[in-house]
Coordinates of C-alpha atoms and ligand atoms in Angstrom, one line a residue:
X1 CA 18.2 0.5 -21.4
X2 CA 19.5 3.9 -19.1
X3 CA 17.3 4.8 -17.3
X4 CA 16.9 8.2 -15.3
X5 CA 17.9 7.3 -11.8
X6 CA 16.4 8.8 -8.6
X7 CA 18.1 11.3 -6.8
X8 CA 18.8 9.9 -3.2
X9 CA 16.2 12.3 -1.8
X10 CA 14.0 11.7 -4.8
X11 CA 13.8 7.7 -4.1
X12 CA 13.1 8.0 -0.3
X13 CA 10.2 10.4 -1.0
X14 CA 8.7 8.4 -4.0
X15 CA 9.4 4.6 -1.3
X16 CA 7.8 6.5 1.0
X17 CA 5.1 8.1 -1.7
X18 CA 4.4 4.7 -2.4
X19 CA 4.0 2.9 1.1
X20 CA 2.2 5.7 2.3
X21 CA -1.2 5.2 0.9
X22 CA -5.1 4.1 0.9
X23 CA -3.7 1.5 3.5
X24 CA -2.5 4.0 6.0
X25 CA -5.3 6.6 6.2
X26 CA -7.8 4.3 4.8
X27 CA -7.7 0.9 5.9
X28 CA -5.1 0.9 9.0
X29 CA -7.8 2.7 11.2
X30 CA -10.8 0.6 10.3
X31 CA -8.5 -2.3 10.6
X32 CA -7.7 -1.3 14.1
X33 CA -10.8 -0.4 14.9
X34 CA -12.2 -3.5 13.7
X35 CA -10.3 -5.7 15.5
X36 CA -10.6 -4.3 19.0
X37 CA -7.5 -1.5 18.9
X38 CA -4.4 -2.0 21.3
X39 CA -3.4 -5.4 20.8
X40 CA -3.8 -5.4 17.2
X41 CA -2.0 -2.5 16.5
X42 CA 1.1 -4.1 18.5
X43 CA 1.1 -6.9 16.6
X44 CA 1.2 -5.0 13.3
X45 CA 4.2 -3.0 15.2
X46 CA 6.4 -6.4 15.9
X47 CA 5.4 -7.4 12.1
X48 CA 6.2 -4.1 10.5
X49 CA 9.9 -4.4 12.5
X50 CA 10.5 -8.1 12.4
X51 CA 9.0 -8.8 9.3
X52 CA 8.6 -5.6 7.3
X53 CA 12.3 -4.2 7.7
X54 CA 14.1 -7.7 7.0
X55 CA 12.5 -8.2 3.6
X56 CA 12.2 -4.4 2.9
X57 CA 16.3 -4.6 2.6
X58 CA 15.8 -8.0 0.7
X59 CA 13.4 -6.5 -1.8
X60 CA 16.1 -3.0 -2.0
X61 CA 19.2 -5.2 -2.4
X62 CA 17.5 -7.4 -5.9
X63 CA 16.1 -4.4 -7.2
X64 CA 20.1 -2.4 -6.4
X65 CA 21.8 -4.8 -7.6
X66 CA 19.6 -6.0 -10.4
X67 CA 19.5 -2.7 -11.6
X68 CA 16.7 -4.0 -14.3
X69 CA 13.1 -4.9 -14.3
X70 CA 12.0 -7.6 -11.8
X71 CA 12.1 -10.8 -14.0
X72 CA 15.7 -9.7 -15.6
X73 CA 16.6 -9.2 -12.3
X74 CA 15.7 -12.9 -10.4
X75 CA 17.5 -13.7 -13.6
X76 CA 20.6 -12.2 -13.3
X77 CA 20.9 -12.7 -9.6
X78 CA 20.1 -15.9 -9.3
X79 CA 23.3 -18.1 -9.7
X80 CA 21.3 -21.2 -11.2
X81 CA 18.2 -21.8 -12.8
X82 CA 18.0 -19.0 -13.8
X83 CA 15.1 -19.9 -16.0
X84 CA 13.0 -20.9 -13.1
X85 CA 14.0 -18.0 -11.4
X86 CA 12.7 -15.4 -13.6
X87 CA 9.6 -16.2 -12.8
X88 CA 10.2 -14.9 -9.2
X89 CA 9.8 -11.6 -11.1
X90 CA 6.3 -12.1 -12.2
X91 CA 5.0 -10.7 -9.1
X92 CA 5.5 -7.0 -10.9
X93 CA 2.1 -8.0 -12.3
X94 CA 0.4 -8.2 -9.0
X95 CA 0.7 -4.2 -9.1
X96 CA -1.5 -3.7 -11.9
X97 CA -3.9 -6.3 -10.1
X98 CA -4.0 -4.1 -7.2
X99 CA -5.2 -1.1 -9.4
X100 CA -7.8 -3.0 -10.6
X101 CA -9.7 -2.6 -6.9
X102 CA -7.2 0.7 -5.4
X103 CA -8.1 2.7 -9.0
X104 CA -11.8 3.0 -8.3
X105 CA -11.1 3.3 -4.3
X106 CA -9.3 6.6 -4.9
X107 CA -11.8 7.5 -7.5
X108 CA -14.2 7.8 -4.2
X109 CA -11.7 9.8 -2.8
X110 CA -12.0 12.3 -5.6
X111 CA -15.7 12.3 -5.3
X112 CA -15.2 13.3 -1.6
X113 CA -13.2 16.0 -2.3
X114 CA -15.8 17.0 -4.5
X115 CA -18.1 16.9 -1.8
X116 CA -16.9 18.6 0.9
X117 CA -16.5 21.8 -1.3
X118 CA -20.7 21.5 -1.0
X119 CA -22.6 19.8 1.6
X120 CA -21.5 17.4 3.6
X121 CA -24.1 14.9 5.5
X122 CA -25.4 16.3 8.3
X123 CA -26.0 12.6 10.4
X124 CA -24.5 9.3 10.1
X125 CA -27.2 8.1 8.2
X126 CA -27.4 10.3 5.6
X127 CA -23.9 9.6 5.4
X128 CA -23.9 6.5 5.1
X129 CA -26.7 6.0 2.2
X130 CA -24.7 8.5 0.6
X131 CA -22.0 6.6 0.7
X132 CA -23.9 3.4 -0.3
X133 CA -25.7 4.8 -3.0
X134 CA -22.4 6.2 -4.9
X135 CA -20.7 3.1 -4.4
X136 CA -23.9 0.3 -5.2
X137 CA -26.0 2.5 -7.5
X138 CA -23.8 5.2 -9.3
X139 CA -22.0 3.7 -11.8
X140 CA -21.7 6.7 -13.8
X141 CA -20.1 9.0 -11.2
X142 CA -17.8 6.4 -10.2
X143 CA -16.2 5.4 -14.2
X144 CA -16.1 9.2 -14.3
X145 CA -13.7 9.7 -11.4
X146 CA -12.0 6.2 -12.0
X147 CA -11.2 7.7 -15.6
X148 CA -9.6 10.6 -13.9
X149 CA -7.3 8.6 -11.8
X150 CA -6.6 6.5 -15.1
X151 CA -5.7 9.8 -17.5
X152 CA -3.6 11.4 -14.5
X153 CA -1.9 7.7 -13.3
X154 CA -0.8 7.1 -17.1
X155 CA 0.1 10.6 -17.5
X156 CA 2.7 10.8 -14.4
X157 CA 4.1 7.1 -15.2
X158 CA 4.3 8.1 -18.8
X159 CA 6.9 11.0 -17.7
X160 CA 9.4 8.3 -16.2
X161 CA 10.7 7.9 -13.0
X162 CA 12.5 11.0 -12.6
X163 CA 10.1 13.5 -15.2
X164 CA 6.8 11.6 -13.7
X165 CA 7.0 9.6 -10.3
X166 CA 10.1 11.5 -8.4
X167 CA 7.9 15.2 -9.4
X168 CA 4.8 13.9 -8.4
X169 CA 5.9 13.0 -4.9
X170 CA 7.7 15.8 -4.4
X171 CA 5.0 17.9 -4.9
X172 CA 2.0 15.6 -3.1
X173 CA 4.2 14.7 -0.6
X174 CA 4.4 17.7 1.8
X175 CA 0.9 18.2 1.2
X176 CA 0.0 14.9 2.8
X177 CA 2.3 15.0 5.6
X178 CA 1.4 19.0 6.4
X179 CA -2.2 18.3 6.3
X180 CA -1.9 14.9 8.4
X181 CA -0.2 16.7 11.0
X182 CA -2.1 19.7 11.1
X183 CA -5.0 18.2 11.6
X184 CA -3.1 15.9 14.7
X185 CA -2.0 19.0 16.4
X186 CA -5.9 19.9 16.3
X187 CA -6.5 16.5 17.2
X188 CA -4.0 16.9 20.5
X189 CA -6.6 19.6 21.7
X190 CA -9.7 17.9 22.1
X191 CA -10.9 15.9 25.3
X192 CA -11.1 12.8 22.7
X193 CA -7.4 12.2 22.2
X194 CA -6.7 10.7 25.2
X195 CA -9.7 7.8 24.5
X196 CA -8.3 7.6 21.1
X197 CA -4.5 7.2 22.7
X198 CA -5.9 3.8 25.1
X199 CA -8.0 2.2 22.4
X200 CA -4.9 2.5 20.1
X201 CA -2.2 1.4 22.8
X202 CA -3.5 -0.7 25.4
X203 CA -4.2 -4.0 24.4
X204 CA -6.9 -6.2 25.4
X205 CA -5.9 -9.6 24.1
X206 CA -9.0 -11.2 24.5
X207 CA -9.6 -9.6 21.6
X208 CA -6.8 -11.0 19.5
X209 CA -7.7 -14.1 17.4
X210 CA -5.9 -15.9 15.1
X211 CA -8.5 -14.1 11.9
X212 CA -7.1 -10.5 13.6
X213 CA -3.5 -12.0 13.6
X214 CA -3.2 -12.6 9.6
X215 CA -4.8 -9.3 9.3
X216 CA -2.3 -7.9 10.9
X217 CA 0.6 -9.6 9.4
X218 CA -1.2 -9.1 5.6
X219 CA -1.5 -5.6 6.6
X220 CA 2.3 -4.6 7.1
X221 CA 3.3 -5.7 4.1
X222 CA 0.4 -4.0 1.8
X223 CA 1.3 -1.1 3.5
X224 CA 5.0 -1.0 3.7
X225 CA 4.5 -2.0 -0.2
X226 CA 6.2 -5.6 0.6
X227 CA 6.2 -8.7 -1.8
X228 CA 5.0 -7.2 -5.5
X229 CA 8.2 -5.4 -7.0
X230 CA 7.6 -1.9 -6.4
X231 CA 9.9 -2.0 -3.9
X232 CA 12.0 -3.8 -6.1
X233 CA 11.8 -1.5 -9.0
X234 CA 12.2 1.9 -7.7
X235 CA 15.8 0.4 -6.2
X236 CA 16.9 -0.7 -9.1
X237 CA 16.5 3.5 -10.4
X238 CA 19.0 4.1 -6.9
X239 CA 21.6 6.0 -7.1
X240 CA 25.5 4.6 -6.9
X241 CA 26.4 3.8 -3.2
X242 CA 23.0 4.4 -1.6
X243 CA 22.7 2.9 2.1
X244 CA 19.7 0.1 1.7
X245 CA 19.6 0.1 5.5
X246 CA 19.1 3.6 6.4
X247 CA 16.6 4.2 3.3
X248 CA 14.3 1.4 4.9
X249 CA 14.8 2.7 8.2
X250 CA 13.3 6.1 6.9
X251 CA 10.6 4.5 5.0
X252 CA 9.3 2.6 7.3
X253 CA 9.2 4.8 9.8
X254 CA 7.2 7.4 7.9
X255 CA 5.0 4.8 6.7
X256 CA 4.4 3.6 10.5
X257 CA 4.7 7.2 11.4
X258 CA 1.8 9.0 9.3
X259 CA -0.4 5.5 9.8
X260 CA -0.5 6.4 14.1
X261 CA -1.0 9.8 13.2
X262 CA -3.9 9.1 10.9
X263 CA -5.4 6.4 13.4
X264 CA -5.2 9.0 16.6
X265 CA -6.3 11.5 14.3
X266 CA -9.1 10.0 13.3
X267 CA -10.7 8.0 16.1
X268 CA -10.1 11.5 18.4
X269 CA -12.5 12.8 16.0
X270 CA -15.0 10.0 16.5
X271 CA -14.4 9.9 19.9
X272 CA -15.3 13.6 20.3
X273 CA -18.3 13.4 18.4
X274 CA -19.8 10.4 19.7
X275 CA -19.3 8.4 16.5
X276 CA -17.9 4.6 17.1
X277 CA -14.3 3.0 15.9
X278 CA -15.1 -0.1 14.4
X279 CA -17.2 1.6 11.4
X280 CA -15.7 -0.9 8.8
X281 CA -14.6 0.6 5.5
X282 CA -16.9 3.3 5.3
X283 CA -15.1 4.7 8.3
X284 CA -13.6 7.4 6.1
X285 CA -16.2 8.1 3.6
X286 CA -19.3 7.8 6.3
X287 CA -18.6 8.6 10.1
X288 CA -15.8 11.1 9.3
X289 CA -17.9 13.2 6.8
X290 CA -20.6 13.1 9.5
X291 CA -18.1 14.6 11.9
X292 CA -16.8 16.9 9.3
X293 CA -20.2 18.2 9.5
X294 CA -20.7 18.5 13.3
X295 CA -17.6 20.7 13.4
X296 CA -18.9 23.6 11.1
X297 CA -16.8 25.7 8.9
X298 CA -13.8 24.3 10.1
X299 CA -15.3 21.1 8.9
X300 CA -15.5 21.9 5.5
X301 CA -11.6 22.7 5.9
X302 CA -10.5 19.9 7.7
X303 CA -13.0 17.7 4.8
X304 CA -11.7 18.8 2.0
X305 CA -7.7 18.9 3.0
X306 CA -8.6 15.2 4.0
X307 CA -9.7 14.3 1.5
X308 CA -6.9 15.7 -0.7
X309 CA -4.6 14.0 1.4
X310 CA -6.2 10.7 1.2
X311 CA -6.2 11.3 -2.4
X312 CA -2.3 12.0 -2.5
X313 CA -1.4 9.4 -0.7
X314 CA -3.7 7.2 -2.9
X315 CA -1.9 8.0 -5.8
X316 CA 1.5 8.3 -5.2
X317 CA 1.2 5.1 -4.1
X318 CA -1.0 4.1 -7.6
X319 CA 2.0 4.9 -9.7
X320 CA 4.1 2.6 -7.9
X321 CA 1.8 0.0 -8.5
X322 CA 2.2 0.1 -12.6
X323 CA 5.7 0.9 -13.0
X324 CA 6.7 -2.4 -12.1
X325 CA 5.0 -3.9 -15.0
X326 CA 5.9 -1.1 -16.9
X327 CA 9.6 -1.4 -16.7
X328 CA 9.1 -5.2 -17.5
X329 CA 7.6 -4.3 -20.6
X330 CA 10.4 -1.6 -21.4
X331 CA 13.4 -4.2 -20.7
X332 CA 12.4 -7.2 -21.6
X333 CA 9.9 -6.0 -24.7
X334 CA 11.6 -2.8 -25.7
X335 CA 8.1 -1.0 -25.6
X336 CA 8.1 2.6 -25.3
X337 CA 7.6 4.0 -21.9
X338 CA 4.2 5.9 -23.7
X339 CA 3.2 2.5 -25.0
X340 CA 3.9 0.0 -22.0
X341 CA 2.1 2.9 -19.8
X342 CA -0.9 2.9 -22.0
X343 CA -1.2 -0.7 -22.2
X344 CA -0.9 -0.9 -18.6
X345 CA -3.5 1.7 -17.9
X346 CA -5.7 0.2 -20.2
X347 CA -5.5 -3.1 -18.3
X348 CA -6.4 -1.5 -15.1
X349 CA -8.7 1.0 -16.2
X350 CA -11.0 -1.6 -18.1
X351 CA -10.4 -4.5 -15.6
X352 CA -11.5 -1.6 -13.1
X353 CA -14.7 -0.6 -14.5
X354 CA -15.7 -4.4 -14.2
X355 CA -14.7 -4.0 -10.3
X356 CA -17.0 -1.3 -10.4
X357 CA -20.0 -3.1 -11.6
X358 CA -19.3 -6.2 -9.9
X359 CA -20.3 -4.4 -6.4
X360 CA -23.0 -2.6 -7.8
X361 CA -26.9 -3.6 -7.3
X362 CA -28.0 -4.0 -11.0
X363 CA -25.1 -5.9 -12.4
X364 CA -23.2 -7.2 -9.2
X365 CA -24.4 -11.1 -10.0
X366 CA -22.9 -11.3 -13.2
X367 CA -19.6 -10.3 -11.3
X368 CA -19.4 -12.5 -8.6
X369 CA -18.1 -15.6 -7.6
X370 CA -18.7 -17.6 -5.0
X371 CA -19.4 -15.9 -2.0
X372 CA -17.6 -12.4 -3.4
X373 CA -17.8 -9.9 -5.7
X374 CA -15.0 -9.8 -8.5
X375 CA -13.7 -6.7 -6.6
X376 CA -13.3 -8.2 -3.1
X377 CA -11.7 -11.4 -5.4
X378 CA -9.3 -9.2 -6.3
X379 CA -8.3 -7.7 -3.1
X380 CA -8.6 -11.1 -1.5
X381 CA -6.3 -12.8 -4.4
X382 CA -3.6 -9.9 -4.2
X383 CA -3.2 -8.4 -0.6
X384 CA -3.8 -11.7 0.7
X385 CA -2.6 -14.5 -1.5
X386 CA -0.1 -12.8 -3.6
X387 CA 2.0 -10.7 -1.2
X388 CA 2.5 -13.4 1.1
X389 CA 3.6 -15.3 -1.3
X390 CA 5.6 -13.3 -2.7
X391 CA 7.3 -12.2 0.2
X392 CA 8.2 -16.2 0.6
X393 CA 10.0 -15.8 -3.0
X394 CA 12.0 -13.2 -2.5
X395 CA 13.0 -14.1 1.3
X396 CA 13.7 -17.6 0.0
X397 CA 15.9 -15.8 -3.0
X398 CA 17.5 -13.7 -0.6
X399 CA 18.5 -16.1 1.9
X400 CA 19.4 -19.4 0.3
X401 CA 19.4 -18.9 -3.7
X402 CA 21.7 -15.6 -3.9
X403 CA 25.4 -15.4 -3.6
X404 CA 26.3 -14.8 0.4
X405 CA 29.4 -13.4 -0.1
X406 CA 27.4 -10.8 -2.9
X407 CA 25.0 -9.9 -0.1
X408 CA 27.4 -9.6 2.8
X409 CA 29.6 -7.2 0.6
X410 CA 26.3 -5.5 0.1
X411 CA 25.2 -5.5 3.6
X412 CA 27.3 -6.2 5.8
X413 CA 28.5 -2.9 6.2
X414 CA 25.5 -0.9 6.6
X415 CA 23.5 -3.2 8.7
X416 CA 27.0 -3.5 11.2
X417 CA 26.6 -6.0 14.5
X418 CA 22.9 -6.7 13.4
X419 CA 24.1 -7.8 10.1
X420 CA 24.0 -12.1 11.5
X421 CA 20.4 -11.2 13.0
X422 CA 18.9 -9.7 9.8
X423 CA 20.5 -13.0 7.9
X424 CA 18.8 -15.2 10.3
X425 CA 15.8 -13.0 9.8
X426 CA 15.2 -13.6 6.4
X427 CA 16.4 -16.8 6.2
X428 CA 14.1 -18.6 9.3
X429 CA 12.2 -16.1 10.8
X430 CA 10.2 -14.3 7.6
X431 CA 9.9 -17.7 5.7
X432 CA 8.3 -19.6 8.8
X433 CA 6.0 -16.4 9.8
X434 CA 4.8 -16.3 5.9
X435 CA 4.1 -20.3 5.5
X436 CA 1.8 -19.7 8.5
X437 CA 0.4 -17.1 7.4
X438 CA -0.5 -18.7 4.0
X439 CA -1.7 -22.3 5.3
X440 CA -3.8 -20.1 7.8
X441 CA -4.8 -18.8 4.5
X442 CA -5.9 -21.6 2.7
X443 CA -6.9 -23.3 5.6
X444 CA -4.7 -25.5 6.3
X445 CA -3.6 -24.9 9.0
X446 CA -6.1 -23.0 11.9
X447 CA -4.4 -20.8 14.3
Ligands
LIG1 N1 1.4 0.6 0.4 C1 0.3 1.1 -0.3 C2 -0.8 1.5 0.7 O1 -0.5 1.4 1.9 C3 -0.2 0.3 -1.4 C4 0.8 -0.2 -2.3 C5 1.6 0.5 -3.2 C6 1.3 -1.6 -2.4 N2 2.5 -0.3 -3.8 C7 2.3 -1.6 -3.4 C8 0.9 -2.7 -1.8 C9 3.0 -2.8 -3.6 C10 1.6 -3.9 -2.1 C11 2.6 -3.9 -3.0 O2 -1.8 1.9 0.4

């Protein structure tokens, strides 16, 4: 089927759209902060550029020169077996999985924005029961805003990739990266930058264990988007005689980019008001509102353009989570883009509202497992188990199933004198760093 491709400008911002997310502004701070700061944060730095930008141009060059939906395209790349291969493109279902636990997440995000338009807690503690109560007692606020995320996720996808996704993150876009930096040049002026600036940078690596290390590692490839076809399928909508290399190189570094700025950003804040770093998940939705608070009017401001950031980012990244299956269902099923979005919306929406109940109070035992709720299953079984695995696929595709010559013609060119290094890369370096990282995983193996 043609498709409507991206225009050049069009796929960086929607790559970018799409990395950029709940991982950056969300999760990368408490991350750091959880894990003791500098010397985590460089080892997510040596992952994002030795790991991250090897299989970013891998993931590019199947979707570019695939040109169709992930499972055609493991098929027609793959120079044998190509029946066993096609299942290499399954992974575009691990998208929809993802929405299943990010849908509701940025449904809190909508609430927030809610919020700070009223009152926002005026201590920690109200804060935090606030936060508590929403996410383990109010099941009703929480379907409502998850069913606005659904209605305006389906909606964009439904549009297409140039009509829906390209529009969306041109418009949401600018508004994430005006408001991020805004609020870092504020940031720059108060006596707390320069604590936030050492507990980012200077490591202590005493504090670095092997549990912080697979964090890390999971970590750059959730947020650079790594491992489940999205990646995949926006480059296969690129437009003739696009350089793979310098479209990663941008990516990634906005993605890294707006990550430090939202970390500095945020721990300043904390800093100055005497909150601590290593809140845990509620960093954003409890300490920060708190510190919205202490800073007055300008609080209210600097909450609600947060918050609308946070909810940008969460869902240009959300639509790049469902296309993937969606163009599966388009190519391979001939569905109509209305009905393969529908059906895929459906899946996460209803598969989301069980997420939902599973972590709250009155019907969280029916959803759990084990020693987790369905929702942390999920996250678990996707950012952790899935994208490393994967990653493995696609770095084992690239580097010993594919046709070299096909790749070098590709390649060689753009990548120039680091061309042998980035081979080597994905052939030994990525594989090795992501079978460690699984048998860590699954226990096999402790670091
Ligand atoms: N990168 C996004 C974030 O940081 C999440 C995301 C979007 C993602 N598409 C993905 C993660 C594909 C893994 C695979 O929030």
């Amino acid at each position: 089927m043609k498709i409507a491709r991206f225009s050049r400008i069009g796929f960086i911002l929607a790559a970018a759209g799409s990395a950029v997310g709940l991982g950056n502004i969300w999760k990368f701070p408490y991350i750091t902060g959880e894990n003791g700061g500098g010397a985590f944060v460089f080892v997510y730095l040596i992952t994002v550029l030795m790991i991250g930008f090897t299989l970013m141009i891998a993931e590019m060059l199947i979707g570019y020169l695939g040109r169709s939906d992930s499972v055609s395209n493991f098929e027609k790349l793959a120079p044998r077996n190509k029946n066993l291969w096609k299942y290499g493109g399954f992974m575009s279902v691990a998208g929809l999985l993802i929405m299943i636990f990010y849908a509701p997440v940025i449904g809190w995000t909508f609430h927030f924005v809610f919020l700070s338009l009223s009152t926002l807690p005026s201590s920690v503690e109200i804060a935090s029961e606030h936060f508590n109560t929403l996410v383990s007692m109010d099941i009703t606020t929480q379907i409502f805003y998850h069913t606005l995320v659904f209605v305006f996720v389906t909606t964009v996808v439904t549009k297409g990739i140039k009509g829906g996704i390209e529009k969306l993150n041109f418009v949401l876009m600018p508004v994430l990266v005006v408001t991020m930096g805004g609020m870092f040049l504020y940031a720059l002026s108060l006596s707390g930058f320069s604590k936030a600036w050492e507990f980012m940078f200077y490591p202590d690596w005493d504090k670095l264990n092997s549990a912080a290390l697979v964090t890390a590692v999971g970590h750059a490839f959730f947020t650079l988007s790594l491992g489940m076809a999205t990646i995949l399928t926006y480059s296969a909508s690129l437009p003739k005689d696009s350089n793979l290399v310098r479209s990663s190189l941008i990516v990634i570094a906005l993605d890294t980019g707006i990550a430090l700025v939202a970390g500095l950003t945020l721990f300043t804040f904390l800093y100055e008001y005497g909150a601590t770093p290593s809140a845990g998940p509620g960093l954003v939705f409890i300490s920060l509102p708190a510190v919205f608070y202490d800073m007055g009017a300008l609080g209210h401001i600097f909450a609600f353009s947060f918050f609308v950031a946070l909810a940008s980012a969460g869902l240009t990244s959300a639509v790049s989570l469902v296309e993937p299956f969606i163009q599966y269902l388009v190519d391979r099923f001939g569905f109509s883009r209305l009905k393969a979005s529908l059906s895929s919306g459906l899946f996460f929406y209803l598969f989301g509202i069980i997420a939902i109940l599973s972590i709250s109070k009155e019907y969280g035992a029916y959803f759990s497992f084990g020693s987790k709720s369905f929702f942390d299953w999920i996250d678990f079984i996707t950012a952790s188990v899935m994208l490393p695995v994967g990653g493995l696929v696609m770095s084992i595709f690239v580097g010993y199933v594919m046709e070299k010559e096909r790749i070098a013609s590709q390649l060689q060119r753009q990548l120039g004198r680091i061309y042998p290094l980035w081979y080597f890369s994905i052939r030994y370096i990525v594989p090795i760093a992501l079978v460690v990282v699984i048998l860590n995983l699954i226990g096999v193996l402790t670091l």
